[in-house]
Coordinates of N, CA and C and ligand atoms in Angstrom, one line a residue:
M1 N -145.9 348.5 140.2 CA -146.8 348.7 139.0 C -147.7 347.4 138.9
S2 N -148.9 347.7 138.4 CA -149.8 346.6 138.3 C -149.4 345.6 137.2
E3 N -149.5 344.3 137.5 CA -149.2 343.3 136.5 C -150.4 342.8 135.8
C4 N -151.6 343.5 136.1 CA -152.8 343.1 135.5 C -152.9 343.5 134.1
I5 N -153.2 342.5 133.2 CA -153.2 342.7 131.8 C -154.3 343.7 131.4
F6 N -155.5 343.6 132.1 CA -156.6 344.5 131.7 C -156.3 345.9 132.2
C7 N -155.6 346.1 133.3 CA -155.2 347.4 133.8 C -154.3 348.0 132.7
K8 N -153.4 347.2 132.1 CA -152.5 347.7 131.1 C -153.2 348.1 129.9
I9 N -154.3 347.4 129.5 CA -155.2 347.9 128.4 C -155.8 349.2 128.7
V10 N -156.3 349.4 130.0 CA -156.9 350.6 130.4 C -155.8 351.8 130.2
E11 N -154.6 351.4 130.7 CA -153.5 352.5 130.6 C -152.9 352.6 129.2
K12 N -153.4 351.8 128.3 CA -152.9 351.9 126.9 C -151.4 351.4 126.8
K13 N -151.0 350.6 127.7 CA -149.7 350.0 127.6 C -149.7 348.7 126.8
I14 N -150.9 348.2 126.6 CA -151.1 347.0 125.7 C -152.2 347.5 124.8
T15 N -152.0 347.2 123.5 CA -153.1 347.6 122.5 C -154.2 346.6 122.5
A16 N -155.4 347.2 122.2 CA -156.6 346.4 122.1 C -157.5 347.2 121.1
T17 N -158.4 346.4 120.5 CA -159.4 347.1 119.6 C -160.5 347.7 120.5
I18 N -160.4 348.9 120.9 CA -161.3 349.5 121.8 C -162.5 350.0 121.0
L19 N -163.7 349.6 121.5 CA -164.9 350.0 120.8 C -165.7 351.1 121.5
Y20 N -165.4 351.2 122.8 CA -166.1 352.2 123.6 C -165.2 352.6 124.8
E21 N -165.3 353.8 125.2 CA -164.5 354.2 126.4 C -165.2 355.5 127.0
D22 N -165.3 355.5 128.3 CA -165.7 356.7 129.0 C -164.9 356.8 130.3
E23 N -165.3 357.6 131.2 CA -164.5 357.8 132.4 C -164.5 356.6 133.3
L24 N -165.5 355.7 133.2 CA -165.7 354.6 134.1 C -165.2 353.3 133.5
M25 N -165.3 353.1 132.2 CA -165.1 351.8 131.7 C -164.6 351.8 130.2
I26 N -164.2 350.6 129.8 CA -163.9 350.5 128.3 C -164.4 349.2 127.8
A27 N -164.6 349.1 126.5 CA -165.1 347.9 125.8 C -164.1 347.6 124.7
F28 N -163.6 346.4 124.6 CA -162.7 346.0 123.5 C -162.9 344.6 123.1
R29 N -162.5 344.3 121.9 CA -162.7 343.0 121.3 C -161.8 342.0 122.0
D30 N -162.4 340.8 122.3 CA -161.6 339.7 122.9 C -160.6 339.2 121.9
I31 N -159.4 339.0 122.3 CA -158.3 338.5 121.5 C -158.5 337.1 120.9
N32 N -159.3 336.4 121.6 CA -159.6 335.0 121.2 C -161.1 334.8 121.1
P33 N -161.8 335.4 120.1 CA -163.2 335.4 120.1 C -163.9 334.0 119.9
V34 N -165.0 333.8 120.7 CA -165.7 332.5 120.6 C -167.1 332.7 120.0
A35 N -167.3 333.9 119.4 CA -168.5 334.2 118.7 C -168.2 335.3 117.7
P36 N -169.0 335.5 116.6 CA -168.7 336.6 115.7 C -168.4 337.9 116.3
D37 N -169.2 338.3 117.3 CA -168.9 339.4 118.1 C -168.7 339.0 119.6
H38 N -167.5 339.2 120.0 CA -167.0 338.9 121.4 C -166.3 340.1 122.0
I39 N -167.0 340.8 122.8 CA -166.6 342.1 123.3 C -166.5 342.0 124.8
L40 N -165.4 342.5 125.4 CA -165.2 342.5 126.8 C -165.4 343.9 127.4
F41 N -166.2 344.0 128.4 CA -166.5 345.3 129.1 C -165.8 345.2 130.5
I42 N -165.0 346.2 130.8 CA -164.3 346.3 132.1 C -164.4 347.6 132.7
P43 N -164.5 347.7 134.0 CA -164.4 349.0 134.7 C -162.9 349.4 134.7
K44 N -162.6 350.7 134.6 CA -161.2 351.1 134.7 C -160.6 350.8 136.0
K45 N -161.5 350.9 137.1 CA -161.0 350.5 138.4 C -160.7 349.0 138.5
H46 N -159.6 348.6 139.1 CA -159.3 347.2 139.2 C -160.2 346.6 140.3
I47 N -161.1 345.8 139.9 CA -161.9 344.9 140.8 C -161.7 343.5 140.4
E48 N -161.4 342.6 141.3 CA -161.0 341.3 140.9 C -162.1 340.5 140.1
S49 N -163.3 340.6 140.6 CA -164.4 339.8 139.9 C -165.7 340.3 140.4
F50 N -166.8 339.8 139.8 CA -168.2 340.1 140.3 C -168.3 339.8 141.8
G51 N -167.6 338.7 142.2 CA -167.7 338.3 143.6 C -167.0 339.2 144.5
H52 N -166.3 340.3 144.0 CA -165.7 341.2 144.9 C -166.4 342.6 145.0
F53 N -167.6 342.6 144.5 CA -168.4 343.8 144.6 C -168.8 344.1 146.0
T54 N -168.7 345.4 146.4 CA -169.2 345.8 147.8 C -170.2 346.9 147.6
E55 N -170.8 347.4 148.6 CA -171.7 348.5 148.6 C -171.0 349.7 147.9
K56 N -169.7 349.8 148.0 CA -169.0 351.0 147.4 C -169.2 351.0 145.9
E57 N -169.4 349.8 145.3 CA -169.5 349.8 143.9 C -170.9 349.9 143.3
E58 N -171.9 350.2 144.2 CA -173.3 350.2 143.7 C -173.5 351.2 142.5
T59 N -173.0 352.4 142.6 CA -173.2 353.3 141.5 C -172.5 352.8 140.3
L60 N -171.2 352.4 140.4 CA -170.5 351.8 139.3 C -171.2 350.7 138.6
I61 N -171.7 349.8 139.4 CA -172.4 348.6 138.8 C -173.6 349.1 138.0
G62 N -174.4 350.0 138.5 CA -175.6 350.5 137.8 C -175.2 351.2 136.5
K63 N -174.2 352.1 136.5 CA -173.8 352.8 135.3 C -173.2 351.8 134.3
F64 N -172.4 350.9 134.8 CA -171.7 349.9 134.0 C -172.8 349.1 133.2
S65 N -173.8 348.6 133.9 CA -174.8 347.7 133.3 C -175.7 348.5 132.3
V66 N -176.1 349.7 132.7 CA -176.9 350.5 131.8 C -176.1 350.8 130.5
R67 N -174.8 351.1 130.6 CA -174.0 351.5 129.4 C -173.8 350.3 128.5
I68 N -173.7 349.1 129.1 CA -173.5 347.9 128.3 C -174.8 347.7 127.5
A69 N -175.9 347.8 128.2 CA -177.2 347.6 127.5 C -177.4 348.6 126.4
K70 N -177.0 349.9 126.6 CA -177.1 350.9 125.6 C -176.2 350.6 124.4
F71 N -175.0 350.2 124.7 CA -174.1 349.8 123.6 C -174.6 348.7 122.8
A72 N -175.2 347.7 123.5 CA -175.7 346.5 122.7 C -176.9 346.9 121.8
K73 N -177.7 347.8 122.3 CA -178.8 348.3 121.5 C -178.3 349.1 120.4
E74 N -177.4 350.0 120.6 CA -176.9 350.8 119.5 C -176.2 350.0 118.4
K75 N -175.6 348.9 118.8 CA -175.0 348.0 117.8 C -176.0 347.0 117.2
G76 N -177.2 347.0 117.7 CA -178.3 346.2 117.1 C -178.3 344.7 117.6
F77 N -177.4 344.4 118.6 CA -177.3 343.1 119.1 C -178.6 342.6 119.8
D78 N -179.4 343.6 120.3 CA -180.7 343.2 120.9 C -181.7 342.6 119.9
K79 N -181.5 342.9 118.6 CA -182.5 342.4 117.7 C -182.6 340.9 117.6
K80 N -181.5 340.2 117.6 CA -181.5 338.8 117.5 C -181.2 338.2 118.9
G81 N -180.6 338.9 119.7 CA -180.3 338.4 121.1 C -178.8 338.3 121.3
Y82 N -178.4 338.4 122.5 CA -176.9 338.3 122.8 C -176.8 337.8 124.2
R83 N -175.6 337.5 124.6 CA -175.4 336.9 125.9 C -174.3 337.7 126.7
I84 N -174.6 337.9 127.9 CA -173.6 338.6 128.8 C -173.2 337.5 129.8
V85 N -171.9 337.3 129.9 CA -171.3 336.3 130.8 C -170.2 336.9 131.7
T86 N -170.2 336.6 132.9 CA -169.0 336.9 133.7 C -168.6 335.7 134.6
N87 N -167.4 335.3 134.4 CA -166.9 334.1 135.1 C -166.3 334.5 136.4
I88 N -166.6 333.8 137.5 CA -166.1 334.2 138.8 C -165.3 333.0 139.4
G89 N -164.0 333.2 139.4 CA -163.1 332.1 139.9 C -162.7 331.1 138.9
A90 N -161.6 330.4 139.2 CA -161.0 329.5 138.3 C -161.9 328.4 137.8
E91 N -162.7 327.8 138.7 CA -163.5 326.7 138.3 C -164.6 327.1 137.3
A92 N -165.0 328.4 137.4 CA -166.0 328.9 136.5 C -165.4 329.4 135.1
G93 N -164.0 329.3 135.1 CA -163.4 329.7 133.8 C -162.7 331.0 133.8
Q94 N -162.7 331.7 135.0 CA -162.0 333.0 135.0 C -160.5 332.9 134.9
T95 N -159.9 333.5 133.9 CA -158.5 333.5 133.7 C -157.8 334.8 133.8
V96 N -158.6 335.9 133.7 CA -158.1 337.3 134.0 C -158.8 337.8 135.2
F97 N -158.0 338.2 136.2 CA -158.7 338.5 137.5 C -158.8 340.0 137.6
H98 N -159.4 340.6 136.6 CA -159.9 342.0 136.6 C -161.3 341.8 136.0
L99 N -162.3 342.2 136.8 CA -163.7 342.0 136.4 C -164.0 342.4 134.9
H100 N -164.6 341.5 134.2 CA -165.0 341.7 132.9 C -166.3 341.0 132.6
Y101 N -167.2 341.6 131.8 CA -168.4 341.0 131.3 C -168.1 340.7 129.8
H102 N -168.3 339.4 129.4 CA -168.2 339.1 128.0 C -169.6 339.4 127.3
L103 N -169.6 340.1 126.2 CA -170.8 340.2 125.4 C -170.5 339.3 124.2
L104 N -171.4 338.3 124.0 CA -171.3 337.4 122.9 C -172.5 337.5 122.0
A105 N -172.3 337.6 120.7 CA -173.4 337.8 119.8 C -173.0 337.3 118.4
G106 N -174.1 337.1 117.6 CA -173.8 336.7 116.2 C -174.0 335.2 115.9
R107 N -174.4 334.4 116.8 CA -174.7 333.0 116.6 C -175.6 332.5 117.6
N108 N -176.1 331.3 117.5 CA -177.0 330.7 118.5 C -176.1 330.2 119.6
F109 N -176.6 330.3 120.8 CA -175.9 329.8 122.0 C -176.7 328.7 122.7
E110 N -176.0 327.7 123.2 CA -176.7 326.6 123.9 C -176.9 326.9 125.3
W111 N -177.9 326.2 125.9 CA -178.2 326.3 127.3 C -178.5 324.9 127.8
P112 N -177.9 324.4 128.8 CA -176.9 325.0 129.7 C -175.6 325.2 129.0
P113 N -174.8 326.2 129.5 CA -173.5 326.4 128.9 C -172.5 325.3 129.3
G114 N -171.5 325.2 128.5 CA -170.5 324.1 128.8 C -169.6 324.4 130.0
Ligands
5GP1 P1 -162.1 334.8 131.4 O1 -161.6 333.5 131.0 O2 -161.3 335.4 132.5 O3 -163.6 334.9 131.6 O4 -161.9 335.8 130.1 C1 -160.7 336.4 129.8 C2 -160.8 336.8 128.4 O5 -159.8 337.7 128.1 C3 -160.6 335.6 127.4 O6 -161.7 335.4 126.6 C4 -159.3 336.0 126.7 O7 -159.4 335.6 125.3 C5 -159.3 337.5 126.8 N1 -157.9 338.1 126.8 C6 -156.9 337.6 127.5 N2 -155.8 338.4 127.3 C7 -156.2 339.4 126.4 C8 -155.6 340.5 125.8 O8 -154.4 340.8 126.0 N3 -156.3 341.2 125.0 C9 -157.6 341.0 124.7 N4 -158.2 341.8 123.8 N5 -158.3 339.9 125.3 C10 -157.6 339.2 126.1
ZN2 ZN1 -156.7 345.2 136.6

């Protein structure tokens, strides 16, 4: 059985505040938000990180990206701006090794990031 915490959220073995779900992906609120809106988007398929994409995932990546953009527009995040972040590897800050995009919105963000 998978020990991956995000696979467990997909399987509903761990509860999360799910905001969107379809056959490919789910979106849920981060348990430790760093912005007024902090939402995680994950594919249901276990892929370790952005760095593990192969040609096999080209369709998934396209649909995943378009659906995140649509979600952000429907929620109105595009009006003021929002940030999409994905950490790849421990030095970049990845702590859960199931691909996820953070959507951060609701405050000003600095550049460069910390
Ligand atoms: P990373 O550090 O890998 O880029 O991001 C992992 C994120 O997952 C963190 O922001 C962390 O707060 C969030 N997280 C970790 N465990 C859980 C959980 O069980 N439920 C939810 N909703 N978020 C989690
Ligand atoms: Zn997983």
